[in-house]
mmCIF file of C-alpha atoms in Angstrom:
data_model
loop_
_atom_site.group_PDB
_atom_site.id
_atom_site.type_symbol
_atom_site.label_atom_id
_atom_site.label_comp_id
_atom_site.label_asym_id
_atom_site.label_seq_id
_atom_site.Cartn_x
_atom_site.Cartn_y
_atom_site.Cartn_z
ATOM 1 C CA MET A 759 0.000 0.000 0.000
ATOM 2 C CA THR A 760 1.495 3.302 -1.036
ATOM 3 C CA GLU A 761 -0.422 5.622 1.273
ATOM 4 C CA THR A 762 0.477 5.711 4.945
ATOM 5 C CA ILE A 763 -0.261 7.706 8.043
ATOM 6 C CA ASN A 764 2.516 8.846 10.337
ATOM 7 C CA TYR A 765 1.943 7.517 13.857
ATOM 8 C CA ASP A 766 3.648 10.409 15.640
ATOM 9 C CA GLU A 767 1.801 13.014 13.577
ATOM 10 C CA LEU A 768 -1.605 11.460 14.328
ATOM 11 C CA ASN A 769 -0.674 11.133 17.995
ATOM 12 C CA ARG A 770 0.265 14.842 18.105
ATOM 13 C CA GLN A 771 -3.104 15.756 16.593
ATOM 14 C CA LEU A 772 -4.938 13.639 19.162
ATOM 15 C CA VAL A 773 -3.072 15.430 21.952
ATOM 16 C CA GLN A 774 -3.548 18.844 20.306
ATOM 17 C CA TYR A 775 -7.325 18.372 20.172
ATOM 18 C CA LYS A 776 -7.376 16.949 23.707
ATOM 19 C CA VAL A 777 -8.498 13.465 22.729
ATOM 20 C CA GLY A 778 -7.608 11.074 25.521
ATOM 21 C CA ILE A 779 -6.424 8.119 23.443
ATOM 22 C CA THR A 780 -3.350 7.227 21.441
ATOM 23 C CA ALA A 781 -3.133 6.578 17.714
ATOM 24 C CA ALA A 782 -2.701 2.864 18.496
ATOM 25 C CA GLU A 783 -5.879 2.819 20.584
ATOM 26 C CA LEU A 784 -7.800 4.657 17.858
ATOM 27 C CA HIS A 785 -6.587 2.156 15.270
ATOM 28 C CA GLY A 786 -7.523 -0.783 17.505
ATOM 29 C CA PHE A 787 -11.019 0.649 17.943
ATOM 30 C CA ILE A 788 -11.462 1.161 14.192
ATOM 31 C CA VAL A 789 -10.185 -2.355 13.440
ATOM 32 C CA GLY A 790 -12.592 -3.742 16.051
ATOM 33 C CA ILE A 791 -15.517 -1.971 14.380
ATOM 34 C CA LEU A 792 -14.476 -3.261 10.951
ATOM 35 C CA ALA A 793 -13.717 -6.774 12.213
ATOM 36 C CA GLY A 794 -17.146 -6.864 13.843
ATOM 37 C CA GLY A 795 -18.776 -6.451 10.446
ATOM 38 C CA ASN A 796 -19.599 -2.747 10.276
ATOM 39 C CA HIS A 797 -19.411 -1.349 6.754
ATOM 40 C CA ASP A 798 -21.691 1.648 6.698
ATOM 41 C CA GLU A 799 -21.205 5.183 7.974
ATOM 42 C CA SER A 800 -22.333 4.228 11.488
ATOM 43 C CA TRP A 801 -18.644 3.824 12.368
ATOM 44 C CA ARG A 802 -18.380 7.636 12.531
ATOM 45 C CA PRO A 803 -20.767 8.171 15.462
ATOM 46 C CA LEU A 804 -19.063 5.327 17.328
ATOM 47 C CA VAL A 805 -15.664 6.981 16.884
ATOM 48 C CA GLU A 806 -17.039 10.466 17.661
ATOM 49 C CA ASP A 807 -18.682 9.143 20.806
ATOM 50 C CA MET A 808 -15.462 7.567 21.987
ATOM 51 C CA LEU A 809 -13.253 10.531 21.043
ATOM 52 C CA ASN A 810 -15.446 13.530 21.662
ATOM 53 C CA ASN A 811 -18.566 12.535 23.637
ATOM 54 C CA GLY A 812 -20.614 12.302 20.457
ATOM 55 C CA GLN A 813 -19.622 15.725 19.164
ATOM 56 C CA THR A 814 -18.254 16.193 15.673
ATOM 57 C CA VAL A 815 -14.488 15.875 15.533
ATOM 58 C CA VAL A 816 -12.635 18.947 14.213
ATOM 59 C CA ALA A 817 -12.010 18.849 10.449
ATOM 60 C CA PRO A 818 -8.208 18.273 10.347
ATOM 61 C CA LEU A 819 -8.446 15.376 12.804
ATOM 62 C CA ASN A 820 -11.593 14.031 11.141
ATOM 63 C CA GLU A 821 -9.772 13.900 7.797
ATOM 64 C CA LYS A 822 -6.900 11.941 9.341
ATOM 65 C CA ILE A 823 -9.318 9.525 11.066
ATOM 66 C CA THR A 824 -11.230 8.990 7.815
ATOM 67 C CA LYS A 825 -7.975 8.252 6.000
ATOM 68 C CA LEU A 826 -6.952 5.816 8.769
ATOM 69 C CA TYR A 827 -10.340 4.083 8.469
ATOM 70 C CA GLN A 828 -10.087 3.797 4.676
ATOM 71 C CA LEU A 829 -6.493 2.531 4.685
ATOM 72 C CA THR A 830 -7.284 0.023 7.430
ATOM 73 C CA LYS A 831 -10.333 -1.269 5.578
ATOM 74 C CA GLN A 832 -8.236 -1.669 2.408
ATOM 75 C CA GLN A 833 -5.602 -3.600 4.348
ATOM 76 C CA LEU A 834 -8.163 -5.933 5.918
ATOM 77 C CA LEU A 835 -9.734 -6.647 2.528
ATOM 78 C CA ASP A 836 -6.382 -7.191 0.826
ATOM 79 C CA GLU A 837 -5.753 -10.785 -0.200
ATOM 80 C CA ASN A 838 -2.004 -10.414 0.434
ATOM 81 C CA PHE A 839 -2.490 -9.987 4.189
ATOM 82 C CA GLU A 840 -1.048 -6.461 4.226
ATOM 83 C CA PHE A 841 -2.880 -5.568 7.424
ATOM 84 C CA GLN A 842 -0.533 -4.359 10.167
ATOM 85 C CA LEU A 843 -1.125 -3.037 13.673
ATOM 86 C CA PHE A 844 -0.592 0.714 13.962
ATOM 87 C CA LEU A 845 2.001 0.976 16.744
ATOM 88 C CA ARG A 846 5.028 3.143 17.434
ATOM 89 C CA ASP A 847 8.144 1.778 15.801
ATOM 90 C CA LYS A 848 10.530 2.841 18.548
ATOM 91 C CA ASP A 849 11.163 1.835 22.157
ATOM 92 C CA LEU A 850 10.046 -1.698 22.972
ATOM 93 C CA TYR A 851 8.261 -0.661 26.183
ATOM 94 C CA ALA A 852 6.229 1.973 24.340
ATOM 95 C CA GLN A 853 5.344 -0.643 21.726
ATOM 96 C CA ILE A 854 4.171 -3.048 24.425
ATOM 97 C CA ASP A 855 2.027 -0.304 25.963
ATOM 98 C CA ASP A 856 0.645 0.505 22.504
ATOM 99 C CA LEU A 857 -0.163 -3.148 21.871
ATOM 100 C CA VAL A 858 -2.074 -3.495 25.138
ATOM 101 C CA GLY A 859 -4.021 -0.300 24.402
ATOM 102 C CA TRP A 860 -4.634 -1.429 20.817
ATOM 103 C CA VAL A 861 -6.064 -4.779 21.948
ATOM 104 C CA ASN A 862 -8.200 -3.166 24.654
ATOM 105 C CA HIS A 863 -9.760 -0.769 22.146
ATOM 106 C CA PHE A 864 -10.120 -3.519 19.529
ATOM 107 C CA LEU A 865 -12.209 -5.467 22.038
ATOM 108 C CA LEU A 866 -14.276 -2.354 22.732
ATOM 109 C CA GLY A 867 -14.886 -1.753 19.012
ATOM 110 C CA ILE A 868 -15.771 -5.336 18.152
ATOM 111 C CA GLY A 869 -17.967 -5.563 21.252
ATOM 112 C CA LEU A 870 -20.018 -2.572 20.128
ATOM 113 C CA VAL A 871 -20.671 -4.140 16.722
ATOM 114 C CA GLN A 872 -20.989 -7.744 17.970
ATOM 115 C CA PRO A 873 -22.684 -7.413 21.381
ATOM 116 C CA LYS A 874 -22.820 -11.213 21.808
ATOM 117 C CA ILE A 875 -19.080 -11.619 21.272
ATOM 118 C CA ASN A 876 -18.764 -13.337 24.676
ATOM 119 C CA ARG A 877 -20.940 -16.200 23.421
ATOM 120 C CA ILE A 878 -18.893 -16.934 20.305
ATOM 121 C CA LYS A 879 -17.466 -20.457 20.309
ATOM 122 C CA GLY A 880 -14.715 -22.142 18.332
ATOM 123 C CA ASP A 881 -11.520 -20.519 17.080
ATOM 124 C CA VAL A 882 -12.906 -16.979 17.215
ATOM 125 C CA GLY A 883 -14.195 -17.457 20.758
ATOM 126 C CA GLU A 884 -10.810 -18.745 21.881
ATOM 127 C CA ALA A 885 -9.050 -15.885 20.099
ATOM 128 C CA ILE A 886 -11.252 -13.299 21.836
ATOM 129 C CA TYR A 887 -10.483 -14.978 25.162
ATOM 130 C CA ASP A 888 -6.753 -14.798 24.364
ATOM 131 C CA LEU A 889 -7.045 -11.102 23.496
ATOM 132 C CA ARG A 890 -8.629 -10.476 26.889
ATOM 133 C CA GLN A 891 -5.580 -12.111 28.472
ATOM 134 C CA ILE A 892 -3.199 -9.999 26.383
ATOM 135 C CA VAL A 893 -4.805 -6.847 27.797
ATOM 136 C CA ASN A 894 -3.309 -7.879 31.146
ATOM 137 C CA LEU A 895 0.218 -8.024 29.732
ATOM 138 C CA GLY A 896 2.934 -6.507 31.785
ATOM 139 C CA TYR A 897 6.687 -6.473 31.734
ATOM 140 C CA ASP A 898 9.617 -6.073 34.030
ATOM 141 C CA GLU A 899 12.282 -3.720 32.754
ATOM 142 C CA GLN A 900 14.841 -6.088 34.316
ATOM 143 C CA GLU A 901 13.820 -8.873 31.910
ATOM 144 C CA ASP A 902 16.168 -9.951 29.161
ATOM 145 C CA GLN A 903 15.624 -7.418 26.346
ATOM 146 C CA GLN A 904 15.997 -9.998 23.565
ATOM 147 C CA GLU A 905 13.529 -12.419 25.139
ATOM 148 C CA LEU A 906 11.046 -9.626 25.762
ATOM 149 C CA GLU A 907 11.389 -8.397 22.174
ATOM 150 C CA PHE A 908 10.896 -11.918 20.825
ATOM 151 C CA ALA A 909 7.796 -12.443 22.992
ATOM 152 C CA PHE A 910 6.422 -9.062 21.928
ATOM 153 C CA GLU A 911 6.843 -9.889 18.221
ATOM 154 C CA GLU A 912 5.117 -13.248 18.708
ATOM 155 C CA ILE A 913 2.173 -11.672 20.549
ATOM 156 C CA LYS A 914 1.918 -8.825 18.044
ATOM 157 C CA GLU A 915 1.718 -11.322 15.172
ATOM 158 C CA TYR A 916 -0.904 -13.348 17.053
ATOM 159 C CA VAL A 917 -3.004 -10.183 17.544
ATOM 160 C CA ARG A 918 -2.636 -9.303 13.858
ATOM 161 C CA ILE A 919 -3.755 -12.779 12.731
ATOM 162 C CA THR A 920 -6.580 -12.827 15.279
ATOM 163 C CA SER A 921 -7.846 -9.477 13.997
ATOM 164 C CA MET A 922 -7.965 -10.851 10.463
ATOM 165 C CA LEU A 923 -9.666 -14.038 11.722
ATOM 166 C CA CYS A 924 -12.387 -11.943 13.376
ATOM 167 C CA PHE A 925 -12.741 -9.831 10.231
ATOM 168 C CA ASP A 926 -13.204 -12.977 8.143
ATOM 169 C CA GLU A 927 -15.695 -14.428 10.636
ATOM 170 C CA PHE A 928 -17.994 -11.413 10.847
ATOM 171 C CA ASN A 929 -17.703 -10.080 7.316
ATOM 172 C CA GLU A 930 -19.526 -12.078 4.717
ATOM 173 C CA THR A 931 -17.833 -12.144 1.383
ATOM 174 C CA GLU A 932 -20.119 -11.559 -1.533
ATOM 175 C CA ILE A 933 -20.715 -14.735 -3.483
ATOM 176 C CA THR A 934 -21.321 -14.218 -7.164
ATOM 177 C CA PRO A 935 -24.320 -16.301 -8.240
ATOM 178 C CA THR A 936 -23.648 -18.932 -10.844
ATOM 179 C CA ILE A 937 -25.522 -18.325 -14.073
ATOM 180 C CA HIS A 938 -26.760 -21.500 -15.785
#
């Protein structure tokens, strides 16, 4: 995908407009909404409610959020599995914090669109359970840096795959009717 959004720039805008979440958390929420099967414009009020108590988001930030939504949707629909989590690319501890916030907001987003998510069985049910456990992740700064980095990469990949699994589960693909 050629278009991208700069994490730090979006984060600065969220702080500037006094929105109390990070870019990672916003992305997790949007992915949760999409993974839950939402495809119409009702995603906007959900995001506005979370960000701004239901009030319209200021134009510059709204444009960036719309672009993030569109790029994320493209990634999730892509057959080459381009979808990536939107996290800082520096400092392992900041990335871990971003991942936990991302997962927490993903669960919030998917829960709003799929209110019976707790009753889902099978692979998706187990994956949702695992995500709830990941939200409780912590770390000790005395831990071996290489081991912690390896564990983080493994968990991040699991979250990425789980997000795509949920998207596939709750988003029906259009089947072209066979003409006889």
